[in-house]
PDB file of C-alpha atoms in Angstrom:
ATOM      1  CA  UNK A   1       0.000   0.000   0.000  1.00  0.00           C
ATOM      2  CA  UNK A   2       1.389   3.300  -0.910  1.00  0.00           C
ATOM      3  CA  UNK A   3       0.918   6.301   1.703  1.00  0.00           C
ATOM      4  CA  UNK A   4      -1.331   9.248   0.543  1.00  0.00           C
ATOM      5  CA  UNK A   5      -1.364  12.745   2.403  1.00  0.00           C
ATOM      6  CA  UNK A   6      -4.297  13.864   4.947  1.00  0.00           C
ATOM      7  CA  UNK A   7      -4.935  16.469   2.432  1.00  0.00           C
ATOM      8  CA  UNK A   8      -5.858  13.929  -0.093  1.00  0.00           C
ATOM      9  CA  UNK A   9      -7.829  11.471   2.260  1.00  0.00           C
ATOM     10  CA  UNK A  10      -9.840  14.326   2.954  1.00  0.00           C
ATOM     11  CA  UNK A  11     -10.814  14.839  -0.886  1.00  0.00           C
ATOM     12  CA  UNK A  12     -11.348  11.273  -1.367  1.00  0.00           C
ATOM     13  CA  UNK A  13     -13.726  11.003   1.704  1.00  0.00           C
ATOM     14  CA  UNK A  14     -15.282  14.067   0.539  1.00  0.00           C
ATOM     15  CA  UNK A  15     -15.997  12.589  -3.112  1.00  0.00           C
ATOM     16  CA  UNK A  16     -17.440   9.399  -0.728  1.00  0.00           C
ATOM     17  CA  UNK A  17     -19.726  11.193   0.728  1.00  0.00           C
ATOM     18  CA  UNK A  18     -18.412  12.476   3.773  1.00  0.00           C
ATOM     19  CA  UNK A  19     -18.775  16.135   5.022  1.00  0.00           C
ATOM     20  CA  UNK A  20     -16.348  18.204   6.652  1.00  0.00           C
ATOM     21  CA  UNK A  21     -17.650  19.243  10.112  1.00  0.00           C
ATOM     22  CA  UNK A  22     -15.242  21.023  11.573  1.00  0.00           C
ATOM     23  CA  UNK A  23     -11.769  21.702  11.599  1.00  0.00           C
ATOM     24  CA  UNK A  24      -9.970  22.250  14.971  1.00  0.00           C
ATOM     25  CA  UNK A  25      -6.024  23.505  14.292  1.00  0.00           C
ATOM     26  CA  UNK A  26      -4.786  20.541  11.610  1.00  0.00           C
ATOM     27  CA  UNK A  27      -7.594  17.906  12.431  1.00  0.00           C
ATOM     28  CA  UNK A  28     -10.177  17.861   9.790  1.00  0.00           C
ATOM     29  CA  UNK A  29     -13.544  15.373  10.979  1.00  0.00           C
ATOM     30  CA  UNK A  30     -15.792  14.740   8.871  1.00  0.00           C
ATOM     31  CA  UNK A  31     -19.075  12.530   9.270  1.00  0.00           C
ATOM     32  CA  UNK A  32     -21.242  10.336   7.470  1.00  0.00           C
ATOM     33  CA  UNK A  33     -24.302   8.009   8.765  1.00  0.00           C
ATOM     34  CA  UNK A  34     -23.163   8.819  12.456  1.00  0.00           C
ATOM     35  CA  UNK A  35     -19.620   7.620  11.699  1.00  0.00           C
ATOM     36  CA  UNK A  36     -17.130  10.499  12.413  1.00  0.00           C
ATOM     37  CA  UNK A  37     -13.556  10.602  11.718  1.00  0.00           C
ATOM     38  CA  UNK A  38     -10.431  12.544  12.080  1.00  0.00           C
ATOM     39  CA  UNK A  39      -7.988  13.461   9.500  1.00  0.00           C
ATOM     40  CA  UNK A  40      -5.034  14.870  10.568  1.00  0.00           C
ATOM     41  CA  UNK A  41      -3.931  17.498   7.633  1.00  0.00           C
ATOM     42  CA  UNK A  42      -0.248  18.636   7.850  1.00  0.00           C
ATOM     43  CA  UNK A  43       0.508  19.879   3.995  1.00  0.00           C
ATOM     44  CA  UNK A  44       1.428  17.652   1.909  1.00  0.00           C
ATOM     45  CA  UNK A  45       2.871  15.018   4.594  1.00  0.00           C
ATOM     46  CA  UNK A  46       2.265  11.300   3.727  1.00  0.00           C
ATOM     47  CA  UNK A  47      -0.185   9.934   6.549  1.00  0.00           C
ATOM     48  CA  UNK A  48       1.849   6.739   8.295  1.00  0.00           C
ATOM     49  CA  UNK A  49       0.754   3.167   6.840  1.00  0.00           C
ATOM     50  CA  UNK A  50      -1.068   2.407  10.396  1.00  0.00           C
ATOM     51  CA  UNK A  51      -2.953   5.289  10.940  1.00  0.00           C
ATOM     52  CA  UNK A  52      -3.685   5.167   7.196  1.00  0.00           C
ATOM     53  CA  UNK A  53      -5.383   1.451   7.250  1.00  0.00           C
ATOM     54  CA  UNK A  54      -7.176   2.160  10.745  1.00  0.00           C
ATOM     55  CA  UNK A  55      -8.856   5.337   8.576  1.00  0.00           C
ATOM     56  CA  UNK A  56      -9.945   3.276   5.935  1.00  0.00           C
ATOM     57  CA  UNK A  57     -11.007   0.293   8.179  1.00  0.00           C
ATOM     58  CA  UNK A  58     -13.524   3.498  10.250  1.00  0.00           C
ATOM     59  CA  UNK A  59     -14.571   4.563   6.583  1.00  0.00           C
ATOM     60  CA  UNK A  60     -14.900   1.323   5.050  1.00  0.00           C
ATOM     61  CA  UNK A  61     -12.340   2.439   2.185  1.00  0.00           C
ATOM     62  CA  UNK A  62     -10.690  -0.073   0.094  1.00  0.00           C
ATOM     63  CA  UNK A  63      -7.150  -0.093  -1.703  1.00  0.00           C
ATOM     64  CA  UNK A  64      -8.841   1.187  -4.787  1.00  0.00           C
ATOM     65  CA  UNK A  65     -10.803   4.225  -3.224  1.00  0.00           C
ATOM     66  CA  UNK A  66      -7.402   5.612  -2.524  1.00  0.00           C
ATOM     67  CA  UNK A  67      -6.134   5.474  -6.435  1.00  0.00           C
TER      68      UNK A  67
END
């Protein structure tokens, strides 16, 4: 699995159907169907491989949502 940035986890959950609730310093949440998640957003920094999967797993993203 290849890393992706915050910043483009957020468009992706966006284009999902997820919207933006707040944003609280560089923590983005967004929620859908009382699911809400956090998205840390620092520029263009790669998100690590853990944190990555365990924000899929919470959005119920696949491999090939993220391409």
């Amino acid at each position: 699995m290849k890393a992706i940035s915050g910043k483009k986890l957020s468009e992706i959950l966006v284009k999902k159907g997820w919207q933006l609730i707040r944003v609280k310093g560089r923590h983005h949440r967004f929620k859908k169907d009382n699911i809400s998640i956090s998205i840390p957003i620092h520029g263009n920094e790669d998100l690590k491989i853990g944190l990555l999967k365990s924000l899929m797993k919470q959005a119920d993203l696949t491999e090939s949502d993220l391409i």
